[in-house]
XYZ file of C-alpha atoms in Angstrom:
493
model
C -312.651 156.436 183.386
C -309.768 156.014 180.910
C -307.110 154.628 184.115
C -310.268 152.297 184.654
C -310.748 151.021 181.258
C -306.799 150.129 181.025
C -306.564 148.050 184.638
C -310.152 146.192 183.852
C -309.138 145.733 179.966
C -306.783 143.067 181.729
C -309.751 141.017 183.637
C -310.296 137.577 181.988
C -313.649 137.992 183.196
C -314.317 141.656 181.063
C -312.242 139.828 178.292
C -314.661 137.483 178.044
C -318.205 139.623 178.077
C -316.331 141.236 175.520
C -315.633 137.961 173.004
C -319.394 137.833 173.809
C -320.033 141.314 172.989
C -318.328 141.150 169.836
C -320.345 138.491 168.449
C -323.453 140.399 168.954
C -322.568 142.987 166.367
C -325.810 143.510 164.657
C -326.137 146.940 166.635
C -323.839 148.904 164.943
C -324.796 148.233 161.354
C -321.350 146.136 160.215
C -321.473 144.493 157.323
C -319.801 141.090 158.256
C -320.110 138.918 155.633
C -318.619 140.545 152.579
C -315.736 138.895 150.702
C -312.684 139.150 152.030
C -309.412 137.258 151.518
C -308.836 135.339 154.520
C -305.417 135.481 155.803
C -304.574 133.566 158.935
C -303.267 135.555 162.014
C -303.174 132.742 164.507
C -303.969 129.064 164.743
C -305.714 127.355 167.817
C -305.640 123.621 167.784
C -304.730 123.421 163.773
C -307.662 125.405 163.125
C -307.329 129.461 161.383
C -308.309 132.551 162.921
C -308.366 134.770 159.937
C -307.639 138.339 158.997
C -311.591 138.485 158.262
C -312.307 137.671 161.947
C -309.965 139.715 163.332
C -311.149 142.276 161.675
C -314.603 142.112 161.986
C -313.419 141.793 166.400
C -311.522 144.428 165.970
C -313.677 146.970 164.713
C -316.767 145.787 167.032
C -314.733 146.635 169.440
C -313.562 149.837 168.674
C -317.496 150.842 168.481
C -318.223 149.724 171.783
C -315.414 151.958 173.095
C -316.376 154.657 170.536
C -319.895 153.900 172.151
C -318.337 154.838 175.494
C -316.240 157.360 175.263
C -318.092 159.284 172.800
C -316.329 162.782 172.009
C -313.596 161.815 173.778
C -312.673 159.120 171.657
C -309.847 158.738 169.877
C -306.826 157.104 168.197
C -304.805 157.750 171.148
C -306.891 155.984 173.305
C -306.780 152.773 170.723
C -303.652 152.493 171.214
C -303.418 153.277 175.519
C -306.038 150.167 175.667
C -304.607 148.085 172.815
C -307.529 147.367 171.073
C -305.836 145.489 168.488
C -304.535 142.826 170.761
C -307.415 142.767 172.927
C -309.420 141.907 169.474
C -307.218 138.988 169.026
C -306.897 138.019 172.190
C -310.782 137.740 172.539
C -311.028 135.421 169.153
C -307.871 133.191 170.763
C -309.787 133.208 174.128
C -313.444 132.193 172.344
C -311.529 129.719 170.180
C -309.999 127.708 173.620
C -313.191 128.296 175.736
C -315.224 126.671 172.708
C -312.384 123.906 172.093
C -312.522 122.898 176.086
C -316.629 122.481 175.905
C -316.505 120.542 173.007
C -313.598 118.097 175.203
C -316.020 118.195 177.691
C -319.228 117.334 176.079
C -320.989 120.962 176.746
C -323.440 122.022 174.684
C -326.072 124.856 174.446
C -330.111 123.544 174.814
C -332.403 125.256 172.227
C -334.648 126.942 175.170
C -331.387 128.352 176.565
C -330.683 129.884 172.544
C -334.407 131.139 172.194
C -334.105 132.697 175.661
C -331.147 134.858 175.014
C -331.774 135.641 171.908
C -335.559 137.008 173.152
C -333.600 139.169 176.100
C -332.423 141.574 173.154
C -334.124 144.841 173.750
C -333.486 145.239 169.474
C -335.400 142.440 168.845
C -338.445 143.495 171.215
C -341.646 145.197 170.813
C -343.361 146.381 174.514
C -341.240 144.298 176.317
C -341.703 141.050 174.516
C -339.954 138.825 171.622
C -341.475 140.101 168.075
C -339.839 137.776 165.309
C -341.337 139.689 162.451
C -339.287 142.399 163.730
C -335.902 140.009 164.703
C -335.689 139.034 160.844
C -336.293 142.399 159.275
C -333.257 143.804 161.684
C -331.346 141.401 160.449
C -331.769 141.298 157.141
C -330.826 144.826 157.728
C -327.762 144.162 159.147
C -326.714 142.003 156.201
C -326.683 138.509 158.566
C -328.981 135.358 157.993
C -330.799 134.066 161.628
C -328.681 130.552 161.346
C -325.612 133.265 161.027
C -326.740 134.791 164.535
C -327.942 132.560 166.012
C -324.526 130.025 166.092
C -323.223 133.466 167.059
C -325.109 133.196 170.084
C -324.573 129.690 170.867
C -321.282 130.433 170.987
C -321.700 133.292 172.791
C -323.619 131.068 175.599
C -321.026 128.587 175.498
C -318.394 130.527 176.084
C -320.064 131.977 179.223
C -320.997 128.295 180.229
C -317.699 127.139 180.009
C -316.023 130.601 182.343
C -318.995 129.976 184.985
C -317.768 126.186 185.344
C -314.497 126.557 185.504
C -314.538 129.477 188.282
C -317.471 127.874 189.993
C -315.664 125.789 192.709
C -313.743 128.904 193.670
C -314.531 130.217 197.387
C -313.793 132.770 199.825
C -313.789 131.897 203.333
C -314.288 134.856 206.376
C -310.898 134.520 207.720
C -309.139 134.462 204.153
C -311.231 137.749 203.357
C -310.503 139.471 206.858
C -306.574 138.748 205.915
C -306.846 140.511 202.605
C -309.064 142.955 204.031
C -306.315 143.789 207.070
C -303.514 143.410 204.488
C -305.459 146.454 202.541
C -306.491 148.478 204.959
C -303.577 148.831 207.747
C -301.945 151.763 207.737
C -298.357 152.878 208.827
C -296.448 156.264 209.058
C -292.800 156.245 208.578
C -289.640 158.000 209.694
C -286.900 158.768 206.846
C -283.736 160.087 205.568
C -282.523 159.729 202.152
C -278.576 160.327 201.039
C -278.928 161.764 198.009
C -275.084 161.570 195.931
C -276.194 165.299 194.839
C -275.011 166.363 198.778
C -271.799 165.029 198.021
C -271.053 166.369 194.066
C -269.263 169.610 195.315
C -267.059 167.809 198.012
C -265.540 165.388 194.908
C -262.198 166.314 193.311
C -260.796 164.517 190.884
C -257.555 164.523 188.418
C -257.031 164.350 184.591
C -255.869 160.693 185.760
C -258.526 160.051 187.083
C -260.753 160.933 184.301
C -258.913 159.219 181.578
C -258.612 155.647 183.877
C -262.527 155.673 184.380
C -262.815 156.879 179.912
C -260.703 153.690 179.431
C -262.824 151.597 181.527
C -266.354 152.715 180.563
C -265.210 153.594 176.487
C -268.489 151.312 175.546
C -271.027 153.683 177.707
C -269.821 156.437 175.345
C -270.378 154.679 171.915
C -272.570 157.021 169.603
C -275.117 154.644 167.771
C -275.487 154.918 164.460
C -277.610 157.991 163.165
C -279.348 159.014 160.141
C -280.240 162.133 158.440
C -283.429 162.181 156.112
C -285.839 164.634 153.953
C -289.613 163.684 153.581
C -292.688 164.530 151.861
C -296.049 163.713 153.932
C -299.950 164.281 153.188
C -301.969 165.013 156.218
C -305.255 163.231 156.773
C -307.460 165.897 157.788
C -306.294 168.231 154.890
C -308.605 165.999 152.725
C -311.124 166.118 155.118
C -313.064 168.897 153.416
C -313.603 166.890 150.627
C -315.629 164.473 152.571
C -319.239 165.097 153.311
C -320.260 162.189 155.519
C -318.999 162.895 159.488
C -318.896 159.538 160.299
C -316.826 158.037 157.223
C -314.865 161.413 157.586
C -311.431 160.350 158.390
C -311.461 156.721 156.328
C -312.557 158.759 152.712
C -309.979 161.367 153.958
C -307.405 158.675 154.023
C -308.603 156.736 150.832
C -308.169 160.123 148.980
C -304.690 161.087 150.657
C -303.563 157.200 149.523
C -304.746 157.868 146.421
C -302.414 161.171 146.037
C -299.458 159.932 147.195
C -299.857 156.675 145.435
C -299.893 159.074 142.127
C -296.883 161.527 143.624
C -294.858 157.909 144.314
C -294.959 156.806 140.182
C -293.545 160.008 139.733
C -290.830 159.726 142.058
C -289.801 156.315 140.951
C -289.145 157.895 138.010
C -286.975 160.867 138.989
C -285.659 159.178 142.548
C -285.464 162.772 143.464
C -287.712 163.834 146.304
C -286.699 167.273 146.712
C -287.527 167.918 142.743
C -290.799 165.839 143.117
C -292.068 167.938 146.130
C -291.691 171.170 144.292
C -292.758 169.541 141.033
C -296.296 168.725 143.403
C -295.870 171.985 145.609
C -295.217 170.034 148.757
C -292.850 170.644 150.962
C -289.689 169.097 151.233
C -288.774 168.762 154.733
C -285.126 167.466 156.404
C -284.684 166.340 159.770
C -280.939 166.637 162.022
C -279.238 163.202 162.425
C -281.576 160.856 164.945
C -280.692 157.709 166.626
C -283.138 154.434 165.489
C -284.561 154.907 169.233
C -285.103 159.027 168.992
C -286.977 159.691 165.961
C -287.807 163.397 165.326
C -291.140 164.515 166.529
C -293.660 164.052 165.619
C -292.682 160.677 163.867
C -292.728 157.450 165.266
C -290.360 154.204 165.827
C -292.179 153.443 162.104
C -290.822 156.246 160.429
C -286.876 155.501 162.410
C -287.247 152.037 161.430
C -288.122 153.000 157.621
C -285.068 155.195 157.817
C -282.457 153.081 159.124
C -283.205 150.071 157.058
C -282.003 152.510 153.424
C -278.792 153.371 152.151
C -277.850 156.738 151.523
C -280.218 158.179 148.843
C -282.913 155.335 148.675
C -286.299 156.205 148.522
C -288.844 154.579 151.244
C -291.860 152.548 150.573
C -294.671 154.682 150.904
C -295.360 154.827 154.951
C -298.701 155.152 156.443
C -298.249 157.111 160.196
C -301.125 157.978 162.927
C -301.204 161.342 160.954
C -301.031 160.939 157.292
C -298.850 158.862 154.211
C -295.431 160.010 154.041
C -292.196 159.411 151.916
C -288.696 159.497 153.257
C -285.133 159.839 151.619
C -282.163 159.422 153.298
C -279.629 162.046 153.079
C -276.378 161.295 155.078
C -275.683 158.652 157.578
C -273.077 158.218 160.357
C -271.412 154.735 161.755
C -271.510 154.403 165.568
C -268.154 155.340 166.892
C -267.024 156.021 170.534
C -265.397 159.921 170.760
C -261.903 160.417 171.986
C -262.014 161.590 175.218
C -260.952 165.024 174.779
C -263.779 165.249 172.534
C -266.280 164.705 175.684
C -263.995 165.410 178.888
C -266.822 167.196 180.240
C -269.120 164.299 180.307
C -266.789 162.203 181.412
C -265.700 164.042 184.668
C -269.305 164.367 185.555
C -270.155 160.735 185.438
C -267.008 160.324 187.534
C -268.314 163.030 189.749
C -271.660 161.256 190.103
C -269.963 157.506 190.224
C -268.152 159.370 193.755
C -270.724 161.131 195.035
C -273.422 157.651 194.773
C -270.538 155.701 196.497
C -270.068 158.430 199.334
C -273.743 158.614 199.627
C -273.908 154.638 200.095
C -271.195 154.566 202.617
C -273.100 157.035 204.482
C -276.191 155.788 204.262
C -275.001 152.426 205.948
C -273.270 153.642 208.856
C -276.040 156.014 209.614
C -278.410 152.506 209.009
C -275.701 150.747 211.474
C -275.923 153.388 214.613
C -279.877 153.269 213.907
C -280.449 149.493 214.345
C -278.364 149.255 217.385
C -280.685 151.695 218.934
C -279.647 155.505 218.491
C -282.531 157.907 217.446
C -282.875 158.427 213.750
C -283.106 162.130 214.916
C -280.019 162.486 216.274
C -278.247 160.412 213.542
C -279.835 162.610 210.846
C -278.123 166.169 212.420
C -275.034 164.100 212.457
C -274.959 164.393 208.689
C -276.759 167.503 208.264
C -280.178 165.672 207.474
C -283.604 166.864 208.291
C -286.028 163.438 209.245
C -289.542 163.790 207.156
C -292.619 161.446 207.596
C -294.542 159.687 205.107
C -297.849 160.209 207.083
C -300.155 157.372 206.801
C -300.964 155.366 203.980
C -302.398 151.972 202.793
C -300.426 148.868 201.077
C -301.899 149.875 197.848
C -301.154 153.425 198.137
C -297.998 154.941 196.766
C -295.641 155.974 199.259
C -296.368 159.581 199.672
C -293.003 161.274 199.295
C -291.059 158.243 198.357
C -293.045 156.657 195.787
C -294.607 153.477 194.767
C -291.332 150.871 195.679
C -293.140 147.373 196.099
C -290.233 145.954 198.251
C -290.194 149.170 200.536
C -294.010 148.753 201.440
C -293.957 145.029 201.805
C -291.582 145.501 204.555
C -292.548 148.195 205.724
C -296.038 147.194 206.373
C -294.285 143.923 208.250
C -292.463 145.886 210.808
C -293.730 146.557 214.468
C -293.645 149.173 217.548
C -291.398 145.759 218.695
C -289.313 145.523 215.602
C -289.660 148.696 214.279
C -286.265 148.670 211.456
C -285.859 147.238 207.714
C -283.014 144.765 207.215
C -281.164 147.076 204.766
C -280.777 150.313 203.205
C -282.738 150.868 200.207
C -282.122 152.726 197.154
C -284.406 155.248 195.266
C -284.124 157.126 191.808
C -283.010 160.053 193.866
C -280.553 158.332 196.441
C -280.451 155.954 199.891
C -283.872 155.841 201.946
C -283.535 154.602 205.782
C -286.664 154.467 207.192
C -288.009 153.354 210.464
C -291.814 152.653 211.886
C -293.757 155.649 213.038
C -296.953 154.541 213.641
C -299.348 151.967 212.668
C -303.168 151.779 212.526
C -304.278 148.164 212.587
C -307.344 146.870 211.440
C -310.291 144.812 213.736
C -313.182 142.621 212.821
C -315.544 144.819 214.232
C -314.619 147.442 211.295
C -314.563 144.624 208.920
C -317.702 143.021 209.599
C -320.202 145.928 207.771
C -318.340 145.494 204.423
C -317.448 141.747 204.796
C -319.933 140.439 202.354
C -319.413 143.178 199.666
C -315.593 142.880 200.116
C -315.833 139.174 199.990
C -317.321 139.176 195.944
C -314.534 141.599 195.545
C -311.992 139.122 196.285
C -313.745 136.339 194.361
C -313.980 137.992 191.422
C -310.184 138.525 191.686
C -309.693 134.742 192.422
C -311.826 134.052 189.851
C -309.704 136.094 187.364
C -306.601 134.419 188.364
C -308.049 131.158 187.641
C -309.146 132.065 184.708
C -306.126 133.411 183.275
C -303.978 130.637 184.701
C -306.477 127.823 183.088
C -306.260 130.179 179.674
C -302.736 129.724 179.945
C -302.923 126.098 180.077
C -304.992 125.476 177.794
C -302.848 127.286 175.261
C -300.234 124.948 175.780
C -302.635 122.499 174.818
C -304.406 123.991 172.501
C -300.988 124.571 170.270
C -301.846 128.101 170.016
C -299.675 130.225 167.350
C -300.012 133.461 167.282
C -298.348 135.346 163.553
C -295.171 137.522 163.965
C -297.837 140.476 163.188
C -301.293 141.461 163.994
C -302.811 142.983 160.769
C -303.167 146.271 159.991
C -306.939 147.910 160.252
């Protein structure tokens, strides 16, 4: 469900039910219209979104998800979908759909706003509209019915606006039966891959040697700078206990852990010692080894490296708020980049040598055994020429991965363009692991008699993709146009 969620998440098309979704938020009981100090976060044609908006988006949407994943919920899975940009990307996208209609002259007909609003299942009673009971909901839901109801006609337009722009897309039969072949063929291939690793113990090479390639590659050794720091932290979920209601749980467990360190901080403004404020608190005072800005200690985040690196030695952080609780850091000791002599890392040195020999054997190899194979020898015979056993893929589809190989995009597209006639890639290719040669097996092509059961079922498949493409492409435009600016930083929940 979860690898679903993340490739749909992308479709225009979802992105859109969703904008609609959002504005229909009187299901889950948010309280949308309380004061709040509006801070812009982007700008669409001159006009705000603000920080209230976003918000509100933001959190509908984490509900619906919440909704859907139930138990398995969680802040992990915020962050895999990037709900926070998908909330603003939703208000930019309603913004431009609602800016075109209004260009256009597109409007929303009252019977078309009493209709939808009547299809709410929360607003009927057996089966059918009941306003008595459409008021009282949402008075409950602190929202007037002129509130909601430009909601909706918003809503509508949006969805007005999508269906006319992708409605003059098409799919034709023989378009269709191309994508469908281009899907479904299969191939098998015959391979051999040079890995430099068959080569490592066959290179020799001199201190010469060693200290000609250190003098060369001296920058691929440089040490960044590092950083060495001691922290105090206050876990969320250790003022948990103190909370009785489940579903406000972790937000009063935060509000109370903000509220501690917030009282620890004045006291360590005071002293700027964190080591005597942790005992003075009984909290423990914790140090990490030196780290690199890119390698923060677990379980910390890029946050916490970034909070780090931008102190001197001994300054006292800002108070930081992580996925896990409110820490404070103080930074101990610090070290300048530098690049080591090369005594000091010989070792490492000879082995990238090593490697840098071995990859360039394993090339030159690779080639002349891709030469002999073109101009017609057996890849079976060429492979016990350099000790090589041939393997087979076995068959797969174009949007397979490459069983054994992997998922290389320019290694299927030609491969699925080769024939029994033409059965050998223009050039050697290289992997993670080493040089692939490959040749054509076998290949299982499709016919229209095995398209023609799924050709109308396949065919709304490949409009709805068309459609998205569209979509996204007239989006982009349309920002262009629009003048959309988006604020160096979405704000925080």
């Amino acid at each position: 469900m979860l690898s679903f969620m993340r490739r749909h998440a992308k479709s225009w098309l979802i992105k859109i039910a969703l904008s609609a979704i959002v504005v229909v938020f009187i299901f889950w009981g948010i309280q949308s219209y309380r004061e709040e100090k509006l801070v812009t976060v982007a700008y669409v044609d001159g006009k705000p979104i603000t920080v209230k908006e976003y918000r509100e988006a933001y959190r509908n949407l984490v509900q619906i998800y919440r909704d859907q994943f139930k138990e398995n919920f969680s802040e992990g899975l915020i962050k895999a979908l990037n709900l926070e940009q998908q909330a603003l990307n939703s208000l930019i996208h309603e913004r431009l759909m609602l800016w075109e209609a209004k260009r256009i002259g597109m409007g929303v007909r009252e019977d078309e706003l009493r209709a939808k609003i009547a299809s709410y299942p929360a607003f009927q009673r057996e089966g059918k509209f009941d306003e008595e009971l459409y008021l009282r909901v949402l008075e409950a839901n602190h929202m007037t019915p002129g509130n909601f109801e430009e909601a909706q006609r918003r809503s509508i337009l949006v969805s007005k606006i999508a269906n006319f722009i992708s409605g003059f897309t098409k799919v034709s039969d023989e378009e269709a039966f191309a994508a469908y072949r281009h899907q479904n063929q299969r191939v098998n291939l015959s391979f051999v891959v040079f890995r430099p690793s068959m080569y490592a113990k066959e290179v020799q090479v001199s201190d010469e040697e060693v200290s000609i390639y250190y003098s060369k590659h001296k920058e691929d050794y440089r040490i960044p700078p590092q950083v060495r720091v001691g922290y105090i932290g206050l876990q969320f979920e250790d003022f948990e206990d103190q909370v009785d209601s489940a579903e406000e749980k972790r937000n009063q467990a935060k509000q109370l852990a903000f509220q501690r360190i917030r009282e620890i901080y004045k006291d360590l403004i005071m002293t700027q010692d964190l080591k005597k404020v942790a005992e003075t608190f009984d909290l423990s005072f914790q140090e990490t080894d030196f780290f690199k800005q890119n390698e923060p200690p677990k379980p910390f985040d890029r946050k916490f490296a970034n909070a780090a690196f931008s102190l001197n030695k001994g300054e006292i952080s800002h108070i930081l708020e992580l996925p896990h609780g409110y820490f404070v850091i103080q930074v101990l000791d610090k070290r300048e980049s530098h690049i080591p002599d090369v005594e000091a890392i010989y070792r490492e040195v000879k082995e990238d040598l090593i490697n840098e020999k071995s990859e360039e054997k394993a090339l030159e190899h690779a080639q002349e055994m891709f030469k002999a194979m073109v101009q017609g020898r057996d890849i079976h015979e060429l492979a016990e020429d350099y000790n090589l056993n041939v393997e087979e893929t076995g068959f797969f589809k174009y949007l397979n991965l490459i069983p054994k190989i992997g998922n290389l995009q320019d290694v299927k597209q030609e491969a699925f363009l080769l024939t029994y006639k033409n059965p050998y890639p223009h050039k050697v290719y290289k992997l993670p692991q080493g040089y692939l040669i490959f040749q054509l097996k076998e290949k299982e092509d499709v016919t229209e008699d095995m398209f023609i059961p799924q050709r109308e079922s396949f065919k709304e498949r490949l409009l709805f993709q068309k459609t998205q493409k569209i979509l996204e492409e007239w989006l982009m435009n349309l920002k262009k146009e629009a003048n959309v600016k988006i604020m160096t930083e979405i704000p925080g929940i």
